[in-house]
């Protein structure tokens, strides 16, 4: 990057409050829809990715993020696809870190599959990233290859250790999958907590055609929690990290366990976040087909007046919540876009 584009008017913009009184302070930005894995609950095996010419440049992503920070975003998460496969993505991280140094941003973080983490962990830490989420659904190499279609778990484990060595706090995100990893979840919990890492379990979400029915993948976390409670002492915690997870403490391990339950118990009442795709499309709700084009106002002017107005209009249309459904009558995606397009 050649340095960020100045955004003098963004600082004059008001904070973002949606129609239901929720203040938007958390932005998730997908820097690419591409990924070096093909997890079967996320993507079809033969994905068609966006032409690279359709993506915002890294400079444009920086300017867009900076406009949201000027409007009150305090937590910024980079996602994908797999964010670390975007060419020269670390230049974006380095540039955005100036907002940590100024105090305008409280946290810069990312969600990754871990395959590229060994190469970038130390630089992430040097840029002020303090914690990351790593997606990992199993510790079994055979199951890992089955879930990701061709992934090598050793690369992910190497990346996790590199992150820990760099001083990054690591939280493991695992999708609960019926008849695949459900029996392994207690061991995954012990492993993560044994390395002083958090673990968050996530329900399958009906997003995008993947070539398979999600009813055969879906495992309600209410059932998972009941099973875990037979082995562990789980105590509800009031704390939140600003995301959708609800947390419990696990007495036997001394660690925290999170549950993200878009299907059995949505988390919309306290939603403080919006998502931007790598093409500059703003989604104010993961479970709706809402979309606001920010690329056009971004490119229409060198200042941020048009962009700030477009952001305000979009926030004013944020829905109260999503209505994800998975059952035999609704075994189709609730939204057509893949999770890899929207960002995790």
Coordinates of C-alpha atoms in Angstrom, one line a residue:
X1 CA 0.0 0.0 0.0
X2 CA 1.0 3.6 -0.6
X3 CA -0.6 4.8 2.6
X4 CA -4.2 5.5 3.5
X5 CA -6.4 7.9 1.7
X6 CA -7.3 10.9 3.9
X7 CA -10.9 10.9 5.2
X8 CA -11.4 14.4 6.6
X9 CA -15.2 14.4 6.7
X10 CA -15.6 11.0 8.3
X11 CA -14.5 12.3 11.7
X12 CA -17.5 14.7 11.6
X13 CA -20.0 11.9 11.2
X14 CA -22.3 10.8 14.0
X15 CA -22.2 7.5 15.8
X16 CA -24.3 4.7 14.3
X17 CA -27.5 3.7 16.0
X18 CA -30.0 1.4 14.4
X19 CA -33.8 1.7 14.5
X20 CA -34.0 -0.5 17.6
X21 CA -31.5 1.6 19.6
X22 CA -28.5 -0.7 19.2
X23 CA -25.2 1.2 18.8
X24 CA -23.0 -0.3 16.1
X25 CA -19.5 -0.6 17.3
X26 CA -18.2 -3.9 15.8
X27 CA -17.3 -4.3 12.1
X28 CA -16.4 -7.5 10.3
X29 CA -14.7 -7.0 7.0
X30 CA -14.2 -9.8 4.4
X31 CA -11.0 -9.1 2.5
X32 CA -11.5 -12.0 0.1
X33 CA -14.1 -14.6 -0.7
X34 CA -11.3 -17.1 -1.6
X35 CA -10.1 -19.8 0.7
X36 CA -7.5 -22.6 0.5
X37 CA -9.9 -25.1 2.1
X38 CA -13.3 -26.2 1.1
X39 CA -15.1 -27.0 4.3
X40 CA -18.2 -28.9 3.3
X41 CA -20.7 -27.0 5.5
X42 CA -19.3 -23.6 4.1
X43 CA -18.6 -24.1 0.4
X44 CA -19.3 -26.4 -2.5
X45 CA -16.3 -28.3 -3.8
X46 CA -16.3 -26.4 -7.1
X47 CA -16.7 -22.9 -5.9
X48 CA -16.9 -20.0 -8.4
X49 CA -15.1 -17.1 -6.9
X50 CA -15.4 -13.4 -7.6
X51 CA -13.2 -12.0 -10.3
X52 CA -10.3 -10.2 -8.7
X53 CA -11.2 -7.0 -10.5
X54 CA -14.4 -6.9 -8.5
X55 CA -12.7 -6.7 -5.2
X56 CA -12.0 -3.5 -3.4
X57 CA -8.3 -2.6 -3.4
X58 CA -6.5 -2.8 -0.1
X59 CA -6.4 1.0 0.0
X60 CA -10.1 1.2 -0.5
X61 CA -10.6 -1.4 2.3
X62 CA -8.5 0.8 4.5
X63 CA -10.5 3.9 3.7
X64 CA -13.8 2.1 4.3
X65 CA -12.7 0.7 7.6
X66 CA -11.4 4.1 8.7
X67 CA -14.7 5.7 7.9
X68 CA -16.5 3.2 10.1
X69 CA -13.9 3.8 12.9
X70 CA -14.6 7.5 12.6
X71 CA -18.3 6.7 13.1
X72 CA -17.7 4.8 16.3
X73 CA -16.6 1.3 15.5
X74 CA -14.2 0.1 18.3
X75 CA -13.7 -3.5 17.2
X76 CA -12.6 -4.5 13.7
X77 CA -12.3 -8.1 12.6
X78 CA -10.8 -9.1 9.3
X79 CA -12.3 -12.3 7.8
X80 CA -12.6 -14.1 4.5
X81 CA -12.9 -16.6 2.9
X82 CA -9.4 -17.0 4.4
X83 CA -8.1 -13.5 5.0
X84 CA -4.4 -14.5 4.9
X85 CA -4.6 -15.8 1.3
X86 CA -5.2 -12.2 0.1
X87 CA -2.1 -11.0 -1.6
X88 CA -0.2 -8.4 0.5
X89 CA -3.0 -8.4 3.2
X90 CA -0.4 -7.6 5.9
X91 CA 0.0 -4.2 4.4
X92 CA -3.6 -3.6 5.3
X93 CA -3.1 -4.8 8.8
X94 CA -0.1 -2.6 9.2
X95 CA -2.0 0.4 8.0
X96 CA -5.1 -0.2 10.1
X97 CA -2.9 -0.6 13.2
X98 CA -2.5 3.2 13.3
X99 CA -6.1 3.4 14.7
X100 CA -4.9 1.2 17.6
X101 CA -2.0 3.6 18.2
X102 CA -4.3 6.6 18.1
X103 CA -6.8 5.1 20.5
X104 CA -9.7 5.4 18.0
X105 CA -9.9 1.6 17.7
X106 CA -9.9 -0.7 20.8
X107 CA -9.2 -4.0 19.0
X108 CA -8.0 -5.3 15.6
X109 CA -8.3 -9.0 15.2
X110 CA -9.1 -11.7 12.6
X111 CA -10.6 -15.1 12.0
X112 CA -8.5 -17.6 10.2
X113 CA -8.3 -21.3 9.3
X114 CA -4.7 -21.3 10.5
X115 CA -3.1 -22.6 7.4
X116 CA -1.1 -19.4 6.7
X117 CA -0.7 -18.4 10.3
X118 CA 2.8 -19.7 10.9
X119 CA 4.1 -17.2 8.3
X120 CA 2.2 -14.2 9.7
X121 CA 1.7 -14.7 13.4
X122 CA 4.6 -12.6 14.6
X123 CA 3.8 -9.7 12.3
X124 CA 0.2 -9.7 13.4
X125 CA 1.4 -9.4 17.0
X126 CA 3.8 -6.6 16.0
X127 CA 0.9 -4.7 14.4
X128 CA -1.0 -4.7 17.7
X129 CA -3.3 -7.7 17.1
X130 CA -3.7 -9.3 20.6
X131 CA -6.1 -12.2 19.9
X132 CA -7.3 -14.2 17.0
X133 CA -9.9 -16.9 16.3
X134 CA -8.9 -20.1 14.5
X135 CA -11.5 -22.3 12.9
X136 CA -10.8 -26.0 13.7
X137 CA -13.6 -28.6 14.0
X138 CA -11.6 -31.7 14.8
X139 CA -8.2 -32.9 15.9
X140 CA -8.4 -36.1 13.9
X141 CA -6.4 -35.8 10.7
X142 CA -8.7 -38.0 8.7
X143 CA -11.8 -36.1 9.8
X144 CA -10.1 -32.8 9.1
X145 CA -9.4 -33.9 5.6
X146 CA -13.0 -35.0 5.2
X147 CA -14.4 -31.8 6.5
X148 CA -12.0 -29.5 4.5
X149 CA -11.9 -31.9 1.5
X150 CA -8.1 -31.6 1.2
X151 CA -6.7 -29.8 4.2
X152 CA -3.6 -30.9 6.3
X153 CA -4.2 -30.4 10.0
X154 CA -0.5 -30.2 10.7
X155 CA -0.3 -26.8 9.0
X156 CA -3.1 -25.5 11.3
X157 CA -1.6 -26.9 14.4
X158 CA 1.8 -25.3 13.4
X159 CA 0.0 -22.0 12.9
X160 CA -1.7 -22.2 16.3
X161 CA 1.6 -22.8 18.0
X162 CA 3.3 -19.9 16.1
X163 CA 0.5 -17.6 17.2
X164 CA 0.9 -18.7 20.9
X165 CA 4.6 -18.2 20.6
X166 CA 4.1 -14.7 19.3
X167 CA 1.9 -13.9 22.4
X168 CA -1.4 -14.0 20.6
X169 CA -4.4 -15.2 22.6
X170 CA -6.0 -17.9 20.5
X171 CA -9.7 -18.9 20.6
X172 CA -10.8 -22.0 18.7
X173 CA -14.1 -21.9 16.8
X174 CA -15.6 -25.3 16.1
X175 CA -18.8 -26.0 14.1
X176 CA -20.8 -28.8 15.8
X177 CA -21.5 -31.4 13.1
X178 CA -23.9 -34.2 13.6
X179 CA -22.4 -37.7 13.3
X180 CA -19.0 -36.3 12.6
X181 CA -17.4 -34.4 15.4
X182 CA -20.1 -34.5 18.1
X183 CA -18.4 -37.3 20.1
X184 CA -15.0 -35.5 19.9
X185 CA -16.2 -32.2 21.4
X186 CA -15.3 -33.1 25.1
X187 CA -11.7 -33.9 23.9
X188 CA -11.5 -30.8 21.9
X189 CA -12.6 -28.8 24.9
X190 CA -9.9 -30.4 27.1
X191 CA -7.2 -29.9 24.4
X192 CA -8.0 -26.2 23.9
X193 CA -8.3 -25.4 27.6
X194 CA -5.1 -27.4 28.3
X195 CA -3.3 -24.9 26.0
X196 CA -5.0 -21.9 27.7
X197 CA -7.1 -21.3 24.6
X198 CA -10.8 -20.6 24.6
X199 CA -13.3 -22.8 22.6
X200 CA -16.5 -21.6 21.0
X201 CA -19.0 -24.0 19.5
X202 CA -21.1 -22.9 16.5
X203 CA -24.3 -24.2 15.0
X204 CA -24.4 -24.8 11.2
X205 CA -26.0 -21.9 9.5
X206 CA -28.2 -22.2 6.3
X207 CA -26.2 -20.0 4.0
X208 CA -25.4 -20.7 0.3
X209 CA -25.9 -23.9 -1.7
X210 CA -23.2 -26.4 -0.8
X211 CA -24.4 -29.5 -2.6
X212 CA -25.7 -31.2 0.5
X213 CA -28.6 -30.8 2.9
X214 CA -27.8 -29.1 6.2
X215 CA -30.5 -31.0 8.1
X216 CA -28.0 -33.9 8.0
X217 CA -25.2 -31.7 9.4
X218 CA -27.2 -29.7 12.0
X219 CA -26.6 -30.4 15.7
X220 CA -28.4 -28.1 18.1
X221 CA -26.1 -26.8 20.8
X222 CA -28.8 -27.2 23.4
X223 CA -28.2 -30.9 23.0
X224 CA -24.4 -30.5 23.0
X225 CA -24.5 -28.5 26.2
X226 CA -26.7 -31.1 27.9
X227 CA -24.2 -33.8 27.0
X228 CA -21.2 -31.8 28.1
X229 CA -22.9 -31.1 31.4
X230 CA -22.8 -34.8 32.1
X231 CA -19.0 -34.6 32.2
X232 CA -18.2 -31.0 33.1
X233 CA -19.5 -28.4 35.6
X234 CA -20.8 -25.5 33.4
X235 CA -21.6 -22.2 35.0
X236 CA -23.1 -19.3 33.0
X237 CA -21.0 -16.2 32.7
X238 CA -22.4 -12.7 32.2
X239 CA -19.4 -11.5 30.2
X240 CA -19.3 -10.9 26.5
X241 CA -16.5 -10.2 24.0
X242 CA -18.8 -8.1 21.8
X243 CA -19.8 -11.0 19.6
X244 CA -22.8 -13.3 19.5
X245 CA -21.4 -16.0 21.9
X246 CA -22.8 -16.8 25.3
X247 CA -20.1 -18.1 27.7
X248 CA -19.9 -20.6 30.5
X249 CA -17.0 -21.5 32.8
X250 CA -15.8 -25.1 32.9
X251 CA -14.8 -26.0 36.5
X252 CA -12.8 -29.0 35.6
X253 CA -10.6 -27.2 33.0
X254 CA -10.6 -23.7 34.4
X255 CA -11.4 -22.4 30.9
X256 CA -14.3 -20.7 29.1
X257 CA -16.6 -22.3 26.6
X258 CA -18.8 -20.3 24.2
X259 CA -22.0 -21.2 22.4
X260 CA -23.1 -19.4 19.2
X261 CA -26.7 -20.5 18.5
X262 CA -28.2 -18.8 15.5
X263 CA -30.7 -21.6 15.2
X264 CA -31.8 -22.6 18.7
X265 CA -31.5 -19.2 20.4
X266 CA -30.7 -16.2 18.2
X267 CA -28.5 -13.4 19.6
X268 CA -30.1 -10.5 17.8
X269 CA -31.4 -8.4 20.8
X270 CA -27.8 -7.2 21.5
X271 CA -26.4 -7.2 18.0
X272 CA -23.8 -4.4 17.7
X273 CA -22.2 -5.5 14.4
X274 CA -22.4 -5.2 10.7
X275 CA -20.4 -6.9 7.9
X276 CA -18.8 -5.7 4.7
X277 CA -17.9 -8.0 1.8
X278 CA -14.7 -7.7 -0.2
X279 CA -16.7 -5.9 -2.9
X280 CA -17.8 -3.2 -0.6
X281 CA -21.3 -4.5 0.0
X282 CA -22.7 -3.8 3.5
X283 CA -24.8 -6.5 5.2
X284 CA -26.4 -5.3 8.4
X285 CA -27.7 -8.8 9.3
X286 CA -26.1 -12.1 8.5
X287 CA -29.5 -13.8 8.1
X288 CA -31.1 -11.4 5.7
X289 CA -30.6 -10.7 2.0
X290 CA -30.2 -7.0 2.8
X291 CA -27.4 -5.3 0.9
X292 CA -26.1 -1.7 0.6
X293 CA -23.5 -0.8 -2.0
X294 CA -20.7 1.2 -0.4
X295 CA -18.3 0.8 -3.3
X296 CA -20.1 3.4 -5.5
X297 CA -20.1 6.2 -2.9
X298 CA -16.5 5.3 -1.9
X299 CA -15.3 5.7 -5.5
X300 CA -17.5 8.7 -6.3
X301 CA -15.6 11.2 -4.2
X302 CA -12.2 11.7 -2.6
X303 CA -13.8 12.7 0.7
X304 CA -16.2 10.6 2.8
X305 CA -19.4 12.7 2.8
X306 CA -21.3 10.5 0.3
X307 CA -19.9 7.3 2.0
X308 CA -21.0 8.5 5.5
X309 CA -24.5 9.2 4.2
X310 CA -24.7 5.8 2.6
X311 CA -23.6 4.1 5.8
X312 CA -26.2 6.1 7.8
X313 CA -29.0 5.0 5.4
X314 CA -27.9 1.3 5.6
X315 CA -27.8 1.4 9.4
X316 CA -31.3 2.9 9.5
X317 CA -32.6 -0.2 7.7
X318 CA -30.9 -2.8 10.0
X319 CA -33.6 -5.4 10.8
X320 CA -34.5 -6.5 14.3
X321 CA -33.1 -10.0 13.8
X322 CA -32.7 -13.0 11.5
X323 CA -35.0 -16.0 11.0
X324 CA -32.7 -19.0 10.2
X325 CA -34.6 -22.2 9.8
X326 CA -33.3 -25.8 9.3
X327 CA -35.9 -28.6 9.1
X328 CA -37.1 -31.1 6.6
X329 CA -39.5 -28.6 5.0
X330 CA -36.8 -25.8 4.8
X331 CA -33.7 -27.8 3.8
X332 CA -32.6 -24.9 1.6
X333 CA -30.4 -21.9 2.4
X334 CA -32.1 -19.1 4.3
X335 CA -29.9 -16.7 2.3
X336 CA -28.3 -17.5 -1.1
X337 CA -24.8 -16.0 -0.4
X338 CA -22.1 -18.3 1.0
X339 CA -20.6 -17.6 4.4
X340 CA -17.3 -17.2 2.7
X341 CA -18.7 -14.2 0.7
X342 CA -20.1 -12.4 3.8
X343 CA -17.2 -13.2 6.1
X344 CA -17.2 -15.2 9.3

